[in-house]
Short mmCIF file of C-alpha atoms in Angstrom, two decimals:
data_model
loop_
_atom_site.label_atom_id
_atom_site.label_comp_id
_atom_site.label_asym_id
_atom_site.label_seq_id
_atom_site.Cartn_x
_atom_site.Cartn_y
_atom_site.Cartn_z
CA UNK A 319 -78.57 46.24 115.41
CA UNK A 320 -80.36 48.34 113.13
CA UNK A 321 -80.81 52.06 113.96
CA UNK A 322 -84.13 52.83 114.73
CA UNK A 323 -83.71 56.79 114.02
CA UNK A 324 -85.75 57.14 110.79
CA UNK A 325 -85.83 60.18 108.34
CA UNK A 326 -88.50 63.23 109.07
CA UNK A 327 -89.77 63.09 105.77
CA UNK A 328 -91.28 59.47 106.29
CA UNK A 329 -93.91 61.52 108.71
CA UNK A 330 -95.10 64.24 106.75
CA UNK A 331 -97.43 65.82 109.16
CA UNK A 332 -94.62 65.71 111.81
CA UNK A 333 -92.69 67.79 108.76
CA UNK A 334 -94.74 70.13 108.02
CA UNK A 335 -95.58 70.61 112.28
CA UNK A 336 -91.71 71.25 112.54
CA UNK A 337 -91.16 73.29 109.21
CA UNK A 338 -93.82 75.61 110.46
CA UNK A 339 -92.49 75.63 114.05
CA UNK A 340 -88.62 76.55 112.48
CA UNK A 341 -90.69 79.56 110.31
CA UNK A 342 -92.38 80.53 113.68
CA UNK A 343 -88.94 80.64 115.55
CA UNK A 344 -86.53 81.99 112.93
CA UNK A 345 -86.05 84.99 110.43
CA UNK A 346 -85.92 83.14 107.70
CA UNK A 347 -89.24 84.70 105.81
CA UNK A 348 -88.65 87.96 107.06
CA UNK A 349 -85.20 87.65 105.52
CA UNK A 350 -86.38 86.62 102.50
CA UNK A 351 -89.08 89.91 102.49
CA UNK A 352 -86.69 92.09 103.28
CA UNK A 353 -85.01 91.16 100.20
CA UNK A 354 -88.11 90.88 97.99
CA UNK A 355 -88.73 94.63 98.86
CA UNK A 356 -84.72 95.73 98.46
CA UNK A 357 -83.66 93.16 95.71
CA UNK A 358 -85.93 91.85 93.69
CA UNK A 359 -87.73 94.85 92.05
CA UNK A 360 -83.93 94.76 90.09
CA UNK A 361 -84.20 91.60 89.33
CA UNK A 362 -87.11 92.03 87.41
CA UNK A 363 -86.90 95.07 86.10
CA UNK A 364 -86.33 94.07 82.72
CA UNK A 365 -87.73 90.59 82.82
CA UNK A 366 -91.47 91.46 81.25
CA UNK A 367 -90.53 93.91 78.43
CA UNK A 368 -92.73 94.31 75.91
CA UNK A 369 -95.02 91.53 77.27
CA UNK A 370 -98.76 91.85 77.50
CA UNK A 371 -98.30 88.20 79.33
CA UNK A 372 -95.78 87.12 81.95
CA UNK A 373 -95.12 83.45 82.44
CA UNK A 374 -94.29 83.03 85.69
CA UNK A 375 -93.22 78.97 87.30
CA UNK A 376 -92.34 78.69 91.31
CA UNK A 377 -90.48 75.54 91.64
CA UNK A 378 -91.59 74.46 95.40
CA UNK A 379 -93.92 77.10 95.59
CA UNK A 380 -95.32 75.63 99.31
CA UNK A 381 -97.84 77.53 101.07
CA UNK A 382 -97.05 81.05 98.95
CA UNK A 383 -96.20 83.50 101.56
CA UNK A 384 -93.33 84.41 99.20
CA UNK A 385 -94.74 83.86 96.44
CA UNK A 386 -97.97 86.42 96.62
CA UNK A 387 -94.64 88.88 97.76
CA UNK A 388 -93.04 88.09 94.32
CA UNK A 389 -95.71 89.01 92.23
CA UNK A 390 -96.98 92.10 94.04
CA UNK A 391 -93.71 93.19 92.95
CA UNK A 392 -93.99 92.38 89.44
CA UNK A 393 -97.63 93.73 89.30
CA UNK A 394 -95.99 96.65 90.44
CA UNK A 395 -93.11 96.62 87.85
CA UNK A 396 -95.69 95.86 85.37
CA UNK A 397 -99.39 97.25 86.10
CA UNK A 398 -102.30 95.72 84.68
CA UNK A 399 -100.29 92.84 82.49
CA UNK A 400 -101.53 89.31 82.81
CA UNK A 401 -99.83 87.07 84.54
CA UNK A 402 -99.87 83.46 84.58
CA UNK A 403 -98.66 82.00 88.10
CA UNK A 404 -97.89 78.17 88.14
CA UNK A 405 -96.95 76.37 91.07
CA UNK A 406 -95.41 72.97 91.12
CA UNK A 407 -96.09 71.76 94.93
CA UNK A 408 -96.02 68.08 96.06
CA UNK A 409 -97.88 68.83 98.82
CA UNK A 410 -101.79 68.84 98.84
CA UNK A 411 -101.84 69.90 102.59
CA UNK A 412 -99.40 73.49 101.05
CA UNK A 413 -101.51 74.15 98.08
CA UNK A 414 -104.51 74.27 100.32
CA UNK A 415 -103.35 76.77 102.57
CA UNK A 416 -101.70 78.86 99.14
CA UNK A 417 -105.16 78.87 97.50
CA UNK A 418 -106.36 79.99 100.99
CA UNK A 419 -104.21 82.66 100.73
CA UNK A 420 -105.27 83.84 97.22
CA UNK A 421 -108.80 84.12 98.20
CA UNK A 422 -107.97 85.93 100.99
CA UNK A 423 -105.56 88.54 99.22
CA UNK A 424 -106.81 91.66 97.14
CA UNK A 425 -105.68 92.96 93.79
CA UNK A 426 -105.05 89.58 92.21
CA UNK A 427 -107.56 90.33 89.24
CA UNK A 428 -105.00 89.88 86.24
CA UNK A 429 -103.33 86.63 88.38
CA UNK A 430 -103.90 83.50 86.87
CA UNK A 431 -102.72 80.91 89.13
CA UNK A 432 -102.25 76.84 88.07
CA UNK A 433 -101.31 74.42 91.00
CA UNK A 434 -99.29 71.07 90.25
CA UNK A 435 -99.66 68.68 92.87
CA UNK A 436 -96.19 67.15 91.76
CA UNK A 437 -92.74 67.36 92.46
CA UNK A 438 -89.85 69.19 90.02
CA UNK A 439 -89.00 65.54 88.47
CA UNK A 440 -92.51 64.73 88.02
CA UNK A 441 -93.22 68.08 86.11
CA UNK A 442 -90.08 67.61 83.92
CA UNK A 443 -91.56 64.15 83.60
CA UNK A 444 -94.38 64.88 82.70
CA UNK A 445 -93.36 67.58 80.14
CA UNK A 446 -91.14 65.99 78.43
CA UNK A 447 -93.90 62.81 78.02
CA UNK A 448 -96.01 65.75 76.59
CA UNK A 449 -93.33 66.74 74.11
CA UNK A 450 -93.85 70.35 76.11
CA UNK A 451 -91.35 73.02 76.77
CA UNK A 452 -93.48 75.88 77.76
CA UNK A 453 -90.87 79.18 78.61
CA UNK A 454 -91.23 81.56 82.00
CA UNK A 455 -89.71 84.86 82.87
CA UNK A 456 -89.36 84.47 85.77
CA UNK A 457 -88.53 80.80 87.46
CA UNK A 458 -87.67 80.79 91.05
CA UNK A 459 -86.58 77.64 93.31
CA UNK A 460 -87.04 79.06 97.05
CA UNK A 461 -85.55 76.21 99.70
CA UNK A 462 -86.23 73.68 97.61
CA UNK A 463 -83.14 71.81 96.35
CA UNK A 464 -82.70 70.08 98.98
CA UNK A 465 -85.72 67.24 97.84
CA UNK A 466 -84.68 66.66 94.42
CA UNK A 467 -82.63 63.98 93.19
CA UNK A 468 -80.09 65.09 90.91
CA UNK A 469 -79.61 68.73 91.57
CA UNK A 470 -77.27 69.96 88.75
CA UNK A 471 -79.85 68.20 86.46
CA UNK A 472 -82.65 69.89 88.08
CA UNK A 473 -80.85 72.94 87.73
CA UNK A 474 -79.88 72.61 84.06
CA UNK A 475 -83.55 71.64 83.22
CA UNK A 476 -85.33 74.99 84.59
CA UNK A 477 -82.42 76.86 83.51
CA UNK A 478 -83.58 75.48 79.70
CA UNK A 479 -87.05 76.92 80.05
CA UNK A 480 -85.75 80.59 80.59
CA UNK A 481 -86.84 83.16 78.03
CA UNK A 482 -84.24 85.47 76.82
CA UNK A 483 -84.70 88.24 79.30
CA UNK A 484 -86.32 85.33 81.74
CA UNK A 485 -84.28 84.89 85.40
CA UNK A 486 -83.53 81.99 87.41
CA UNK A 487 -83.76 82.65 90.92
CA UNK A 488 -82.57 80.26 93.92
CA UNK A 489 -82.60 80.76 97.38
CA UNK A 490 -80.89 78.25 99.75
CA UNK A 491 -78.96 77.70 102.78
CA UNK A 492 -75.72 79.58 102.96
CA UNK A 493 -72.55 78.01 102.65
CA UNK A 494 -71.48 80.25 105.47
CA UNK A 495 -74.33 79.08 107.89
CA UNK A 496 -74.69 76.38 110.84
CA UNK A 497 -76.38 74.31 108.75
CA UNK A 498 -73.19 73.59 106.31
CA UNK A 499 -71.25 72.89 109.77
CA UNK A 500 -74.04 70.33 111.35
CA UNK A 501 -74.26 68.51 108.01
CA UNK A 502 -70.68 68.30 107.10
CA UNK A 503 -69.64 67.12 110.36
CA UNK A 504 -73.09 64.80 111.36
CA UNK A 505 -74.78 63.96 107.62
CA UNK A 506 -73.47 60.99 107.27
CA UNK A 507 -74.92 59.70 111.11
CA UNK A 508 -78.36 60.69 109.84
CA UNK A 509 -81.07 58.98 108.37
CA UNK A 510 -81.38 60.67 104.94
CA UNK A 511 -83.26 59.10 102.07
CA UNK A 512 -83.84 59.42 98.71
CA UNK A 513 -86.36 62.78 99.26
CA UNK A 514 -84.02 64.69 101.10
CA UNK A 515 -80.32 65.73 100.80
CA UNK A 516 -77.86 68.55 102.57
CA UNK A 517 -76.75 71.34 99.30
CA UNK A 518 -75.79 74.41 100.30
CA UNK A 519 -74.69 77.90 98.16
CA UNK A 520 -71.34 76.62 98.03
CA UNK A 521 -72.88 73.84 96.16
CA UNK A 522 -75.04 75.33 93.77
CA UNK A 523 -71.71 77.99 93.59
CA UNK A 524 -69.78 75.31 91.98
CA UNK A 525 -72.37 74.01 89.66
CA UNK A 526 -73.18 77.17 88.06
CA UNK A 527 -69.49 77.72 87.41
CA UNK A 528 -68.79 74.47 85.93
CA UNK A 529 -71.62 74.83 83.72
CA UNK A 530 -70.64 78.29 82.89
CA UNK A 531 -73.94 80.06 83.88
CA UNK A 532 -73.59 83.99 84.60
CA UNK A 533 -75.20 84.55 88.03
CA UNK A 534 -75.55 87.46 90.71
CA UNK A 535 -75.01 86.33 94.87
CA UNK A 536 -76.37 87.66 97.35
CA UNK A 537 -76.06 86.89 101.50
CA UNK A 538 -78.68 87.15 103.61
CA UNK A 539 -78.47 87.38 107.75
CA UNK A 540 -80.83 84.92 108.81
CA UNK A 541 -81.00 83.43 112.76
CA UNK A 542 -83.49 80.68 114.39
CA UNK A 543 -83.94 80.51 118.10
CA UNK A 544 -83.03 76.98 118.96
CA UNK A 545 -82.84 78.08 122.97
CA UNK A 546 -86.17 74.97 123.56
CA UNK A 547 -83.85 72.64 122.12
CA UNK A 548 -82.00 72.59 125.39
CA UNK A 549 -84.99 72.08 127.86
CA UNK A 550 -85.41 68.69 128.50
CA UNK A 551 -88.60 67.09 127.26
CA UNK A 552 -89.87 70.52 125.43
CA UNK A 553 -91.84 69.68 122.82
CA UNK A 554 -90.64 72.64 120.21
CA UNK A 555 -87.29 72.17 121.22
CA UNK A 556 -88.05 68.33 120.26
CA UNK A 557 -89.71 69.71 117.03
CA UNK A 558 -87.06 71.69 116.05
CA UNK A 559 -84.10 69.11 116.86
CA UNK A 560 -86.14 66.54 114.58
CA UNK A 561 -86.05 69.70 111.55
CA UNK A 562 -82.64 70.34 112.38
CA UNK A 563 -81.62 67.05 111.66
CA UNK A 564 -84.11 65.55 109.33
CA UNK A 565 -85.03 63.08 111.38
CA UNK A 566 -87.89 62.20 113.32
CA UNK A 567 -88.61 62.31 117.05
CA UNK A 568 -84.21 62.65 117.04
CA UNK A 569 -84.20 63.07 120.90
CA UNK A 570 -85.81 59.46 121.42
CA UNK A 571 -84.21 57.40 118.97
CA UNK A 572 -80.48 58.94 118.25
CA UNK A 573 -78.36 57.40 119.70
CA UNK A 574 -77.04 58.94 122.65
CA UNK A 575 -73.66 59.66 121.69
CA UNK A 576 -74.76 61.26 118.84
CA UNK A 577 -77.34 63.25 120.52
CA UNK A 578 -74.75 64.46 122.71
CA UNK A 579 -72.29 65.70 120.28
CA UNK A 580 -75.15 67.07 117.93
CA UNK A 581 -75.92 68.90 121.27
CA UNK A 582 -72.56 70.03 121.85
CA UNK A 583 -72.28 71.07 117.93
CA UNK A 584 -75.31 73.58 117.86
CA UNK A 585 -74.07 75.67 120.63
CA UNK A 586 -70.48 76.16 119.17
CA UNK A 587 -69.69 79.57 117.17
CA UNK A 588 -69.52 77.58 114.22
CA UNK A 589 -73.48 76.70 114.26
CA UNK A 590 -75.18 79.21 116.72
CA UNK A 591 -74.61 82.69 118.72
CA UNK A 592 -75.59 82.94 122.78
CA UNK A 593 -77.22 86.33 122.83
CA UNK A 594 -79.72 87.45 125.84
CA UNK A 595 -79.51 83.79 127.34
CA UNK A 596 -80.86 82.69 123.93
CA UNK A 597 -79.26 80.27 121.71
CA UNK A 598 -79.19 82.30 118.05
CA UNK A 599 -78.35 79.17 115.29
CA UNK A 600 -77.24 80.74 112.33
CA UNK A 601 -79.94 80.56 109.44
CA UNK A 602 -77.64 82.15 106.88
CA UNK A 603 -79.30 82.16 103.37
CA UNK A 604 -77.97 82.74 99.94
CA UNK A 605 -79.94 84.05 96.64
CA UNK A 606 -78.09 83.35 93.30
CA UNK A 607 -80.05 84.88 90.55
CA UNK A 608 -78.79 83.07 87.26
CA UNK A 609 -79.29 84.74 83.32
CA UNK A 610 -80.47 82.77 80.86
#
């Protein structure tokens, strides 16, 4: 009999009602700031020199919470220089709520933003179609990897359209995180398909070093309270089971075998800590910044 579980990604507004739930419920963007205020200002120290212009390209650039973060820093590094922000987004629902967010943020006078309603192949696509190789200064590919195709490709592409003091900068699941033990052990029992794949950092670890690339790594703590997951018939815990797994409405259709050892998985050490009677999964993420 065929399985009727069927991937997430086939409902999009049931994605996007679960990605926002698993932002609601987890560190993960307040990991990521905490970083963009530490880190970053580094990072980008020298990537603008001499510029009156800075090209910058987010890969994935969703609803731009991190990405308005990103350039106040750079506005900072580099007052009153022009910058050109352009986002490649496949989803029209995301760039909505980003150029939301623009009008509702100050101080973006010498921001240009320029939305793509297109994925990362399409864009390469599309520019190489156009005989186009426009260069950035600063690229960055924030959880994104995960729904392209050939990732090393993907990689090697963006990597191309550095300038000579640009940065690369890619942010992804740790290879040290719950998600690398639920996918390693359960992948292969769920319904993935062509938009969506499991990398990790380890991944993307052993990519740049076969190709040679220089790179910095850094680790960031990262948790999401899974403790709904638990309660029987909860809607967020349903929500965030279906993220967790990629697959939609998981509780109803998995089969229950699975559901019980995917159940059993996430409250192992491996995947999650018990802390204050709540369930803790661990949201580990990694940020390689790669040199031109």
């Amino acid at each position: 009999m065929a399985s009727p579980m069927r991937s997430l990604s086939v409902n999009p507004a049931r994605y996007l009602q679960s990605f926002r739930l698993f932002l609601a419920n987890s560190t993960e963007h307040q990991c990521m700031q905490g970083f963009m205020e530490r880190q970053l200002p580094a990072v980008i120290a020298s990537v603008g020199n001499g510029k009156s212009t800075i090209n910058i390209l987010s890969v994935g650039g969703g609803a731009g919470e991190i990405d308005l973060l990103i350039l106040s820093k750079l506005q900072a590094r580099y007052p009153g220089v022009t910058i050109n922000n352009d986002v490649i987004e496949p989803s029209a629902d995301q760039i909505f709520k980003y150029k939301e967010r623009v009008a509702e943020t100050t101080n973006l006078e010498n921001i240009k933003f320029t939305w793509h309603e297109e994925t990362a192949y399409e864009y390469e696509s599309r520019m190489n179609a156009e005989k186009k190789s426009k260069k950035w200064d600063f690229i960055h590919m924030i959880q994104m990897l995960y729904y392209v195709k050939d990732v090393p490709a993907t990689i090697r592409y963006f990597h191309s359209l550095l300038e000579a003091q640009g940065k690369l900068l890619i942010i992804l699941v740790s290879g040290s995180s719950g998600w690398e033990t639920l996918w390693k052990k359960f992948g292969s029992s769920f319904p993935l398909d062509d938009l969506c794949s499991y990398v990790s950092s380890a991944d993307i670890k052993k990519i740049l070093d076969s190709a040679g690339l220089k790179y910095q790594f850094h680790e960031l703590p990262s948790y999401m309270d899974i403790t709904s997951c638990f309660i029987e018939g909860n809607e967020d815990g349903e929500l965030l089971l279906d993220f967790l797994t990629e697959t939609c409405e998981f509780s109803k259709t998995a089969p229950p075998e699975l559901k019980r050892q995917v159940m059993e998985e996430l409250r192992k050490p491996e995947c999650s800590e018990e802390r204050d009677g709540k369930v803790l999964f661990n949201n580990n993420l990694s940020v390689m910044v790669i040199e031109p």
